[in-house]
Coordinates of C-alpha atoms and ligand atoms in Angstrom, one line a residue:
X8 CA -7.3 -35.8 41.3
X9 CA -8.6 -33.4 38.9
X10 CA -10.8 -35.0 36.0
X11 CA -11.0 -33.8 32.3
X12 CA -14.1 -31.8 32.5
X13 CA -12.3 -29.8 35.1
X14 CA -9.0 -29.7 33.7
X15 CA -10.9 -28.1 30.5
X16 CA -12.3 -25.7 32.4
X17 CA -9.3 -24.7 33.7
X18 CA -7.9 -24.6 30.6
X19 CA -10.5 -22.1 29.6
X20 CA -9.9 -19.8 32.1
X21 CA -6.1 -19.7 31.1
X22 CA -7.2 -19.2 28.1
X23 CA -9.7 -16.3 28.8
X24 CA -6.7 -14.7 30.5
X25 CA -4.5 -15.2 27.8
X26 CA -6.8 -13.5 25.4
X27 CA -6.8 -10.6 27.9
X28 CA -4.0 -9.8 28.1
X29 CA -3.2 -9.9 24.7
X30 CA -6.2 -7.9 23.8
X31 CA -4.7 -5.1 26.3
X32 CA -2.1 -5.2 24.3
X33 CA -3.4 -5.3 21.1
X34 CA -5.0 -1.9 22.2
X35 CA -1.7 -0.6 23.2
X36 CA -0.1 -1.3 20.1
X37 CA -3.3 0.3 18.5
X38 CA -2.6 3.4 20.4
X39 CA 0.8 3.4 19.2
X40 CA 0.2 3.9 15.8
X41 CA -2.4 5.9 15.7
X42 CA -2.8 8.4 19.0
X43 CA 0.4 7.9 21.0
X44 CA 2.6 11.0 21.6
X45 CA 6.3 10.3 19.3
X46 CA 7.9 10.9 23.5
X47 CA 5.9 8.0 24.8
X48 CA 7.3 5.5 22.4
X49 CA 10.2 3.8 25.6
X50 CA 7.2 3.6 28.2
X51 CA 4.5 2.0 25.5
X52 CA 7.8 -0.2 24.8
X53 CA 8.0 -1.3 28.0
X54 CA 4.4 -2.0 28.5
X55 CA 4.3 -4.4 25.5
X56 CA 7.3 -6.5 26.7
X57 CA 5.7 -6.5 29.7
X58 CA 2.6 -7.8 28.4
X59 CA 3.8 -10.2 26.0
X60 CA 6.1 -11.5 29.0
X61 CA 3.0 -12.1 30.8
X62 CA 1.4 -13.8 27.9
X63 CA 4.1 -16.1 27.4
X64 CA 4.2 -17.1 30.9
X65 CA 0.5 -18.3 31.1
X66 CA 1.0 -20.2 27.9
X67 CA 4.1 -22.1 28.6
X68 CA 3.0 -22.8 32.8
X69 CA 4.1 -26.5 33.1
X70 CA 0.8 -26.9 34.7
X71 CA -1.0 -26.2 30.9
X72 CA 0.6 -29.0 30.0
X73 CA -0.6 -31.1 32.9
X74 CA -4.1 -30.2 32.3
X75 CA -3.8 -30.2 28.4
X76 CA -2.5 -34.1 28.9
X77 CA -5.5 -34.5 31.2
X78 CA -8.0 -33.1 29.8
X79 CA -6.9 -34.6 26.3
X80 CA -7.7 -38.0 28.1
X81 CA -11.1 -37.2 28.7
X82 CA -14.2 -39.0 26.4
X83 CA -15.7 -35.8 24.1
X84 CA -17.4 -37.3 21.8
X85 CA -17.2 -38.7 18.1
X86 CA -16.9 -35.3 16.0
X87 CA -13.4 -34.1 15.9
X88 CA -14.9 -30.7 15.2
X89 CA -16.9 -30.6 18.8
X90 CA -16.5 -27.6 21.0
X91 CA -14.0 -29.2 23.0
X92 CA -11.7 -31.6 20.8
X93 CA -11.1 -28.4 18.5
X94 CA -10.2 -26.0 21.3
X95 CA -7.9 -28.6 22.6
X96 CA -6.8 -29.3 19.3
X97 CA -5.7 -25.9 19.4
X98 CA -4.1 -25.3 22.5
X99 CA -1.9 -28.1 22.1
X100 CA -0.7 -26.6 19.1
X101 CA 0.1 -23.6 20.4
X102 CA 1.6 -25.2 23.8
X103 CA 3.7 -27.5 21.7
X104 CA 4.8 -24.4 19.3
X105 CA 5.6 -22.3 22.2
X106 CA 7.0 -24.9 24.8
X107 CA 9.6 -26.7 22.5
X108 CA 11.8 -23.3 21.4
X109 CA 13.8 -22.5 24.3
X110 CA 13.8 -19.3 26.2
X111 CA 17.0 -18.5 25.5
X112 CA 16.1 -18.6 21.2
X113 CA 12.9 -16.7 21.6
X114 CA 14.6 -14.3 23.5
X115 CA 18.4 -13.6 20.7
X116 CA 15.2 -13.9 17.7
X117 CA 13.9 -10.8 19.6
X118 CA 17.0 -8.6 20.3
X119 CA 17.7 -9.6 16.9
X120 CA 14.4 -8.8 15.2
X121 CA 15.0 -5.4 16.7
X122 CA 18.3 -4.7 15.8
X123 CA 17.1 -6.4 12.2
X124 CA 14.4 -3.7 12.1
X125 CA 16.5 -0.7 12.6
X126 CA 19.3 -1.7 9.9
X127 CA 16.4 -3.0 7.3
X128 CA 14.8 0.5 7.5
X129 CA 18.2 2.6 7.0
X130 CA 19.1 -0.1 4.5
X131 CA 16.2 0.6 2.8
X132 CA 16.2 4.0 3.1
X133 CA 20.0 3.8 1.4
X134 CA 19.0 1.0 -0.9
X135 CA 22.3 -0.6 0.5
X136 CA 21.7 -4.5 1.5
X137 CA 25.6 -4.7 3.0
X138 CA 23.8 -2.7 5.8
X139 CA 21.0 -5.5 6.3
X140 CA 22.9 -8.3 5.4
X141 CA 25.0 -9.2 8.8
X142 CA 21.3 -8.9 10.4
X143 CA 19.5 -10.9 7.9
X144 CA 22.2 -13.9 8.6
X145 CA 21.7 -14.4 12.4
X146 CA 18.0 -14.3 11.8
X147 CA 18.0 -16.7 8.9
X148 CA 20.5 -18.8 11.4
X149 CA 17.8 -18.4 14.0
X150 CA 14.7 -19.2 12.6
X151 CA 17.0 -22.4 11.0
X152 CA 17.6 -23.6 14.5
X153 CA 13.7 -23.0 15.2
X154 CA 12.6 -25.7 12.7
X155 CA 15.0 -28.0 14.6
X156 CA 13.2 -27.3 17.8
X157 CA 10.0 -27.5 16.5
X158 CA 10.5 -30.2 13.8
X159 CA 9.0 -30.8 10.3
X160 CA 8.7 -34.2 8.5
X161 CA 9.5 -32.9 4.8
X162 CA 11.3 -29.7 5.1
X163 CA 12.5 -26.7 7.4
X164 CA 10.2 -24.5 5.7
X165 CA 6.6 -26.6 6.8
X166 CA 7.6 -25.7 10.6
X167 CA 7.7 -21.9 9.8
X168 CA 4.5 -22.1 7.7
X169 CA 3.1 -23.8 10.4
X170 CA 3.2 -20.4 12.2
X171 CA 0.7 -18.6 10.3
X172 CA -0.9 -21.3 8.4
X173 CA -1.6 -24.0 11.1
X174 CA -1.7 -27.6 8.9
X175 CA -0.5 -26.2 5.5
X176 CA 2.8 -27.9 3.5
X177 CA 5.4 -26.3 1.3
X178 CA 4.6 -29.4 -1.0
X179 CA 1.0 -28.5 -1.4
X180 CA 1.7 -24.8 -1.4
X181 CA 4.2 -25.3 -4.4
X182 CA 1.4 -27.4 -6.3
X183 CA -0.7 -24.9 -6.1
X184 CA 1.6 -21.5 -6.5
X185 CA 3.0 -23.4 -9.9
X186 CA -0.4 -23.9 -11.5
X187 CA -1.4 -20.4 -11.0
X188 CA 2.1 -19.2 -12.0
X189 CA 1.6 -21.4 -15.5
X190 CA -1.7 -19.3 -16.3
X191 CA -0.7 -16.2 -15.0
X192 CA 2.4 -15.6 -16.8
X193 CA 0.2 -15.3 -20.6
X194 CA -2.5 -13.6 -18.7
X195 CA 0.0 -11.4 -17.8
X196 CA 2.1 -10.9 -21.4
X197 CA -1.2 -10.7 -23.1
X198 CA -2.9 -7.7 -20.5
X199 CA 0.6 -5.7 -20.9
X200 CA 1.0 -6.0 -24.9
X201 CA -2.7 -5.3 -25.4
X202 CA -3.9 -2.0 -27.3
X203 CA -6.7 -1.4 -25.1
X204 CA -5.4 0.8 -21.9
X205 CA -7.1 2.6 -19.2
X206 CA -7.8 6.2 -18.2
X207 CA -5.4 6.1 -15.1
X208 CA -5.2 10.0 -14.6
X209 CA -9.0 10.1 -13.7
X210 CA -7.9 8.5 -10.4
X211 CA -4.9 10.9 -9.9
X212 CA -7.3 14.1 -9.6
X213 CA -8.1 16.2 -6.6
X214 CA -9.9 14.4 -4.0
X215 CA -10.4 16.2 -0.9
X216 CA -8.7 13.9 2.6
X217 CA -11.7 14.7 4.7
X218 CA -14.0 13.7 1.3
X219 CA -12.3 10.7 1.3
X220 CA -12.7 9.5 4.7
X221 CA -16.7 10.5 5.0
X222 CA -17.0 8.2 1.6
X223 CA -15.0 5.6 3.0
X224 CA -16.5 5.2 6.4
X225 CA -20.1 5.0 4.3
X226 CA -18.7 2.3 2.1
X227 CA -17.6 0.4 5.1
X228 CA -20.8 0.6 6.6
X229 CA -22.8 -0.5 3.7
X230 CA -20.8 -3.9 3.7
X231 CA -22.3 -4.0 7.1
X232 CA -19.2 -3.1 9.1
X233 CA -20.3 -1.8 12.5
X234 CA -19.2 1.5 13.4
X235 CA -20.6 1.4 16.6
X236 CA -18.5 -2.0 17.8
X237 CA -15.3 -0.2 15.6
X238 CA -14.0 2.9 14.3
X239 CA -11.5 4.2 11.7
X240 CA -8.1 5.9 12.0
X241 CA -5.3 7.1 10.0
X242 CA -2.3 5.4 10.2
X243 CA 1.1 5.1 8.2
X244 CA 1.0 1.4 7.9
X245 CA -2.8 0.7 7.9
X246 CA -3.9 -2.6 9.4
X247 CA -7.3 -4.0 11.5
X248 CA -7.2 -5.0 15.1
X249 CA -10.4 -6.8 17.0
X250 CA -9.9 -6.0 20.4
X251 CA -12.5 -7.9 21.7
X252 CA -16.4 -8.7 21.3
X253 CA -17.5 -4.6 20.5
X254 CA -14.4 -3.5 19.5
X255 CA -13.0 -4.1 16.2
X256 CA -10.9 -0.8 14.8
X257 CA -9.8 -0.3 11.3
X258 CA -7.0 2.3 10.0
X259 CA -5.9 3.4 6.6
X260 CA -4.1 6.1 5.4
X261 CA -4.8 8.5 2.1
X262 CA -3.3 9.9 -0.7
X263 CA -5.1 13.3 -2.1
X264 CA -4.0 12.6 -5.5
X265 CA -5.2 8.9 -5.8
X266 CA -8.4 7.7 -5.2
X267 CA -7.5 3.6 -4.6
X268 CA -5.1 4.3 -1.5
X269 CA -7.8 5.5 0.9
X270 CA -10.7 3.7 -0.5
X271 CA -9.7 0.5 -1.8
X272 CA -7.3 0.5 1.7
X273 CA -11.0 0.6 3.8
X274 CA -12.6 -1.8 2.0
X275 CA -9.4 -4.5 2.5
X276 CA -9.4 -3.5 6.1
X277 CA -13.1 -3.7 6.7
X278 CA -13.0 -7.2 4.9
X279 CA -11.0 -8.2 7.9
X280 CA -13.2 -6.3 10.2
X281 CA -16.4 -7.9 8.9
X282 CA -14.5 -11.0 9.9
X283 CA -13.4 -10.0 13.0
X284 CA -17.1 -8.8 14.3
X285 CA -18.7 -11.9 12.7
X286 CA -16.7 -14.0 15.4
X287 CA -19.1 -15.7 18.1
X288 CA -18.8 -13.3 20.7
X289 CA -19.8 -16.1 23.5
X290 CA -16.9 -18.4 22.7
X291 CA -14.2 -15.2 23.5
X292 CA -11.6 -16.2 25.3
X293 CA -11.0 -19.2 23.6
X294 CA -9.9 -20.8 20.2
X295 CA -13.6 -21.2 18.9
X296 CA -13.9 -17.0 19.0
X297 CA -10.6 -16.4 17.4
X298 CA -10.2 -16.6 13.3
X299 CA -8.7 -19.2 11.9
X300 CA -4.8 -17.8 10.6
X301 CA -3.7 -15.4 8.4
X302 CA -4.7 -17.0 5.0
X303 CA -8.3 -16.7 5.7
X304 CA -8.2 -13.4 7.3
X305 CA -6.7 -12.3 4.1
X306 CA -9.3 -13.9 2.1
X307 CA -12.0 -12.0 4.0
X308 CA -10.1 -8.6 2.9
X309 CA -9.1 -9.4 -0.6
X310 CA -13.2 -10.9 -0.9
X311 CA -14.4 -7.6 0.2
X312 CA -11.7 -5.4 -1.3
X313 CA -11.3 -6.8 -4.9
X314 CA -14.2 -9.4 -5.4
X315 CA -16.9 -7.3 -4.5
X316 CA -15.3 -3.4 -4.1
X317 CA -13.3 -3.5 -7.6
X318 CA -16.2 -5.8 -9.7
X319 CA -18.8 -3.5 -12.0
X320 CA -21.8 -4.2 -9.8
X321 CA -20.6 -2.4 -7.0
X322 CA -19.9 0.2 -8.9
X323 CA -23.0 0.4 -10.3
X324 CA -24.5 1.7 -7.1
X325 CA -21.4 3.5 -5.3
X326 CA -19.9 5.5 -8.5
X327 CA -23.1 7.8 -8.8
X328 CA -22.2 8.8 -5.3
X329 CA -18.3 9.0 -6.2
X330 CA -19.9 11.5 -8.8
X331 CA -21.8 13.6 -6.2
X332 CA -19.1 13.3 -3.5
X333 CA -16.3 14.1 -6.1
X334 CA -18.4 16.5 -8.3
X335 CA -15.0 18.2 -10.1
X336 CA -13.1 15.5 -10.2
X337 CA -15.6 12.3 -11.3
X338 CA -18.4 14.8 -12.9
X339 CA -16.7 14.1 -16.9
X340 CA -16.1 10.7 -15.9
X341 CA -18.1 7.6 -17.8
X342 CA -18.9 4.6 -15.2
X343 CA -16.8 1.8 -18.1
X344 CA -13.7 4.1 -18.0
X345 CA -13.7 5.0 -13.8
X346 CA -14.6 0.8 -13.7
X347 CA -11.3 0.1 -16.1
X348 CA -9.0 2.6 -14.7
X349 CA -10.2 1.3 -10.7
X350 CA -9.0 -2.3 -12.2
X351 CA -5.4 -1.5 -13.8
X352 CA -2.8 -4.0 -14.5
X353 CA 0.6 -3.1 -14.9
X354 CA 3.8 -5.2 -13.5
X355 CA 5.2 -2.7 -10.7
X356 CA 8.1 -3.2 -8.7
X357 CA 6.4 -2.6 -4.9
X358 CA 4.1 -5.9 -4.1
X359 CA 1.7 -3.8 -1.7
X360 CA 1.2 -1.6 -4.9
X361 CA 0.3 -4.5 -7.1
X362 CA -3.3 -5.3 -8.9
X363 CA -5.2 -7.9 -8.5
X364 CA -3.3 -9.7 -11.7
X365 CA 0.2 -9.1 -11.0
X366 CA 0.1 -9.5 -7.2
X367 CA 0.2 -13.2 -6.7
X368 CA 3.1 -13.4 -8.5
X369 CA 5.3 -11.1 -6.4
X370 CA 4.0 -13.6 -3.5
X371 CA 5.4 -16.5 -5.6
X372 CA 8.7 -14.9 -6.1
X373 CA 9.2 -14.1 -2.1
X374 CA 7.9 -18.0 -1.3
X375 CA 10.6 -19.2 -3.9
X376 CA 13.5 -17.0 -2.3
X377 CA 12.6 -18.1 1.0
X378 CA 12.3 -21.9 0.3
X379 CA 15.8 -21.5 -0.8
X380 CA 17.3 -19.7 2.4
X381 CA 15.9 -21.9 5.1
X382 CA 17.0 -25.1 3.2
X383 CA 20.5 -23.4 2.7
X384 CA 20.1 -23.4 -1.3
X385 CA 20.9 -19.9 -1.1
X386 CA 23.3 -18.0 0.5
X387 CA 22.6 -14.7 2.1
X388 CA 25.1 -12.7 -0.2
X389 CA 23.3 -14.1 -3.5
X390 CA 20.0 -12.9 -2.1
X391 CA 19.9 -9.5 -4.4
X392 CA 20.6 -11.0 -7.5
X393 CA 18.9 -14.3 -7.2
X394 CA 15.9 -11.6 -6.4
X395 CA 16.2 -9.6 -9.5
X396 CA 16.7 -12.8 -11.7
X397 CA 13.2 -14.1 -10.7
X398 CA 11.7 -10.5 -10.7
X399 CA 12.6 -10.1 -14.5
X400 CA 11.0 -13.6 -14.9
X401 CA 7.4 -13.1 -13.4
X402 CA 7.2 -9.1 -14.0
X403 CA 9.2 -8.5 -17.0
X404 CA 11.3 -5.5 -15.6
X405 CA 14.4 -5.4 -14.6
X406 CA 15.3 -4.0 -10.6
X407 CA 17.0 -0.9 -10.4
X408 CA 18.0 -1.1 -7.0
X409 CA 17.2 -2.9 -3.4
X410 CA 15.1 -0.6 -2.1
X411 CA 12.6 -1.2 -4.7
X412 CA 13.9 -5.1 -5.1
X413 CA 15.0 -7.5 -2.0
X414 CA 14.6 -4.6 0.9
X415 CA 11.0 -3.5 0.4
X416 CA 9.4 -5.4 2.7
X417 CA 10.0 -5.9 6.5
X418 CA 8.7 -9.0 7.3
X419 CA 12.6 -10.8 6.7
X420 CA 13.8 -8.7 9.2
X421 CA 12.0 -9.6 12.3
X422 CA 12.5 -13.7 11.2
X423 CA 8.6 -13.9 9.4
X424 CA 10.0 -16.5 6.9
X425 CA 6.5 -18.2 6.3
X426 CA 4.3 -15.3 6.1
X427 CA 4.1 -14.2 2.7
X428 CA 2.5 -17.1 1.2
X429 CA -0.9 -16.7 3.2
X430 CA -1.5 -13.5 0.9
X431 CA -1.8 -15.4 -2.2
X432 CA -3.0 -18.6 -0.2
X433 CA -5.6 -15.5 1.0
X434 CA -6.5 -14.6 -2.8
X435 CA -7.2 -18.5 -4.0
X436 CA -9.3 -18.7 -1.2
X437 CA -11.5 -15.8 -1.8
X438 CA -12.0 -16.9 -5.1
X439 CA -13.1 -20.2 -4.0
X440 CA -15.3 -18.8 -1.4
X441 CA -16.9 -16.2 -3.9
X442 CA -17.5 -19.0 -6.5
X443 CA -18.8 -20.9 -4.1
X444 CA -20.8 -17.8 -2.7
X445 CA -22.3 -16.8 -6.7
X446 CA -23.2 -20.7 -7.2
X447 CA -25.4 -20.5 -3.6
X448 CA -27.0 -17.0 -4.5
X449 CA -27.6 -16.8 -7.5
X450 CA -28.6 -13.1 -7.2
X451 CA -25.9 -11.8 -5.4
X452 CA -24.6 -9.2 -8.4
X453 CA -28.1 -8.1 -8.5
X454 CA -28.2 -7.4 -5.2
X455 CA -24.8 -5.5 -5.3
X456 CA -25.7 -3.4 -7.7
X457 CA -28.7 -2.0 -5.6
X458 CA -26.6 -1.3 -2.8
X459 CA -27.5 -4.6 -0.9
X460 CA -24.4 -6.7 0.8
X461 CA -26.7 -8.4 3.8
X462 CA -27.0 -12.0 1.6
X463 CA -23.2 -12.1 1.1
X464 CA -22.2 -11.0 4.7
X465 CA -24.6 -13.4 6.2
X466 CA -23.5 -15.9 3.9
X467 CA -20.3 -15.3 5.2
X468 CA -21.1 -15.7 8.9
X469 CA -22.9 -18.9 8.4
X470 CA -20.5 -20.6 6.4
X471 CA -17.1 -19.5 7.6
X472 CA -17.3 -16.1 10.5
X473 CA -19.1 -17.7 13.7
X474 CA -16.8 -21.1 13.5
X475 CA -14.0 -19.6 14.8
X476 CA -11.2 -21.6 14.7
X477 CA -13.1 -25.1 14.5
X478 CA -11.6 -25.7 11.6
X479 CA -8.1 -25.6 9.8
X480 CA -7.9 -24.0 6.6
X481 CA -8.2 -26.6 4.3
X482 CA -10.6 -27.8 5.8
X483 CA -12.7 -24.9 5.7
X484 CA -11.5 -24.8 2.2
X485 CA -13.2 -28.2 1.8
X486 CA -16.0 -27.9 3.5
X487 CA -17.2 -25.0 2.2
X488 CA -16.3 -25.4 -1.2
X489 CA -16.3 -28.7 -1.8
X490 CA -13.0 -28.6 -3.3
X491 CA -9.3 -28.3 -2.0
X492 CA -7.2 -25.3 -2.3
X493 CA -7.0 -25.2 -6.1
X494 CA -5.9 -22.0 -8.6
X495 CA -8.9 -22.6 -11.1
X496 CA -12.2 -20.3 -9.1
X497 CA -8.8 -17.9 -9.1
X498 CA -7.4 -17.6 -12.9
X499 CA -11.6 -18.4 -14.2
X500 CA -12.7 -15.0 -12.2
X501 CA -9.4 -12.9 -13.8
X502 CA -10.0 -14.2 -17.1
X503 CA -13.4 -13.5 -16.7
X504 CA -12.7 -9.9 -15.4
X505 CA -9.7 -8.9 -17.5
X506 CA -10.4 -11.0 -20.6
X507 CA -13.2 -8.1 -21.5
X508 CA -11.5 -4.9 -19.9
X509 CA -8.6 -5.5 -22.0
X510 CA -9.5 -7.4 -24.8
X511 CA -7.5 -10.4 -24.5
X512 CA -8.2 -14.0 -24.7
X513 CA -5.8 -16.1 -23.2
Ligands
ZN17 ZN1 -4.9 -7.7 4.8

């Protein structure tokens, strides 16, 4: 008879061996995109199936389920927060999610995912949706049939934004998403039809690759991210992996002729990495040393990226040494007009292009469009135009073709309905966090502008880095801000930004 203490030590082993093997192949995938030889590409294929086979297979043993149910039974305490009740909180969510799809789903959503993958990118490429369409119907189809299996009480669309925002509702989202969209839409109109413009050719001068990356990596490492648990590579779709407790990489790639790609893309990567390699690294293995989803991961990088790399204190300290690392190309430049043209707002078609301004509501568009598929509002052929309709609403411009409308992102095509909105839930976070951050520290600016990020970061850990995954998102929200997700710390901060840079009171 096995008792709950040792059924939750099994279930910690699993669990430590689940992490493994996903780590391995997190470092695989790593590889692939940044070191790999182009001819290895079927082998490294191979190896990740293999792996994620494995992974699966430990998660969805029967006998996790025994133990869970046993375990679960056990007496651990009054505090739903406690080591235990939120690591079993967290299994059994992923058990549940993973046990109640069948095989046979999981396994058509991936042949289909990569045949979707292949026709997105040449439809793309074309700008031709017909190419895309057939492909983008049996996934919409199959990630239908997934909400059946995995259930929902107020609409398909909660079980697939239960994927990457454990706990979160379309209902709330949508009260939230609205708000902003009410005060961004002025902020918007006012920013575009104002006078006052930047400078933005003083970012579109000559700045050396190998320039940019020495710069970069120092930024990085005056946030405080460690280059000796991590590294930076350059990639062609630039993302952040932890490995493990020491290992946390970052990628980016640059542009030679624009300053933001390269730099601003470190700083959003190392915002994740600071995250990753605040995680305690004694509770690896296990839900407590994994971060909570995807919104607050992106809160973490749009914190660090936007918050603190695009605000005027920063600057204060890190433009003199643009100046000296970027002598021809920054020496003629004022700090207020490299500050202005860093912070440009103009509606653009491509969301991963979009400021800080604009870029919420490209998010808003995609949750809309989505809502409307999965509940079968909208039908697959009416995607394009029911696109382009709401584009011209939000942004003001009208879509000359797919490529730079419907078909520019890839998340559709390998069934990620649910992703998008943790990049703007990510954003209203941050600015709750960084609100809440200013009111605790008074000082922080100060502190920025002498080059000094330690309060912030440590801030950071305390309140949200060494939990882990002991709390949901909201509830992190909560308890750090003492407020729910809201859009106000969000829309005060841009008005309080943009308001000055371009004169407009809205
Ligand atoms: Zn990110």
């Amino acid at each position: 008879m096995t008792t709950p203490q040792q059924a939750y030590q099994d279930l910690c082993a699993i669990s430590r061996e689940i992490t493994l093997v996903n780590s391995i192949g997190g470092l695989l995938s790593w590889d692939r995109e940044t070191y790999m030889p182009a001819q290895g590409a079927a082998i490294r294929a191979e190896q990740n199936a293999y792996l994620s086979g494995q992974g699966h297979r430990l998660l969805t043993d029967p006998r996790v389920g025994e133990l869970l149910s046993t375990a679960e039974a056990g007496d651990w305490g009054a505090d739903p927060y406690g080591d235990e009740r939120a690591n079993l909180r967290e299994w059994r969510h992923s058990y549940d999610r993973s046990t109640k799809i069948p095989t046979s789903l999981v396994e058509e959503m991936s042949r289909a995912a990569v045949l979707g993958q292949t026709a997105w990118t040449e439809a793309r490429r074309k700008s031709d949706f017909q190419i895309f369409k057939p492909h983008l119907a049996k996934i919409i189809n199959l990630s239908r049939q997934t909400t059946d299996y995995i259930g929902y009480t107020e609409t398909p669309y909660d079980a697939l934004l239960d994927e990457y925002e454990p706990g979160e509702t379309t209902a709330n989202v949508k009260r939230v998403f609205e708000a902003l969209r009410d005060e961004l839409l002025p902020l918007v109109q006012a920013i575009v039809a104002s006078p006052r413009q930047p400078r933005t050719d003083i970012l579109n001068r000559d700045f050396p690759i190998d320039r940019q990356k020495l710069f970069g990596e120092a930024a990085a490492a005056a946030l405080g991210y460690n280059l000796l648990g991590g590294r930076l590579d350059t990639v062609v779709h630039p993302f952040c992996i932890g490995i493990g407790p020491g290992d946390v990489r970052i990628t980016t790639r640059y542009t030679q002729n624009f300053f933001n790609e390269g730099f601003f893309g470190i700083l959003h990567e190392a915002g994740h990495g600071l995250y990753e390699q605040g995680l305690p690294a004694a509770a690896f293995g296990t839900p407590l040393g994994e971060a909570v989803g995807m919104g607050i991961h992106e809160s973490q990088s749009r914190l660090w990226e936007n918050f603190l790399g695009r605000g005027l204190p920063f600057w204060r300290h890190f433009f003199p040494r643009a100046q000296q690392t970027y002598p021809a190309s920054l020496g003629d430049v004022s700090l207020d007009d490299f500050y202005f043209a860093a912070n440009t707002v103009k509606p653009s078609f491509i969301r991963v292009e979009a400021d800080e301004v604009t870029y919420n509501l490209h998010i808003m568009l995609r949750f809309e469009i989505e809502q409307a598929i999965i509940s079968g509002d909208l039908a697959v052929d009416d995607i394009p135009a029911a696109w382009n309709e709401l584009f011209t609403k939000y942004l003001g411009l009208k879509v000359p073709d797919d490529s730079l409308g419907c078909l520019q992102d890839v998340h559709w095509s390998f069934g990620g309905f649910g992703y998008f909105p943790t990049y703007a839930l990510g954003t209203l976070y941050a600015a709750q966090f960084y609100e809440a951050a200013l009111q605790a520290l008074p000082n922080l600016e100060e502190q920025f502008a002498a080059g000094d990020y330690s309060a912030l970061l440590n801030w950071l850990r305390t309140n949200i880095y060494q939990h882990g995954k002991r709390y949901r998102s909201r509830e992190i929200v909560e308890r750090v801000t003492g407020q729910p997700t809201s859009h106000r710390p969000l829309t005060d901060y841009l008005r309080r930004k943009f308001g000055p840079l371009y004169q407009v009171n809205v």
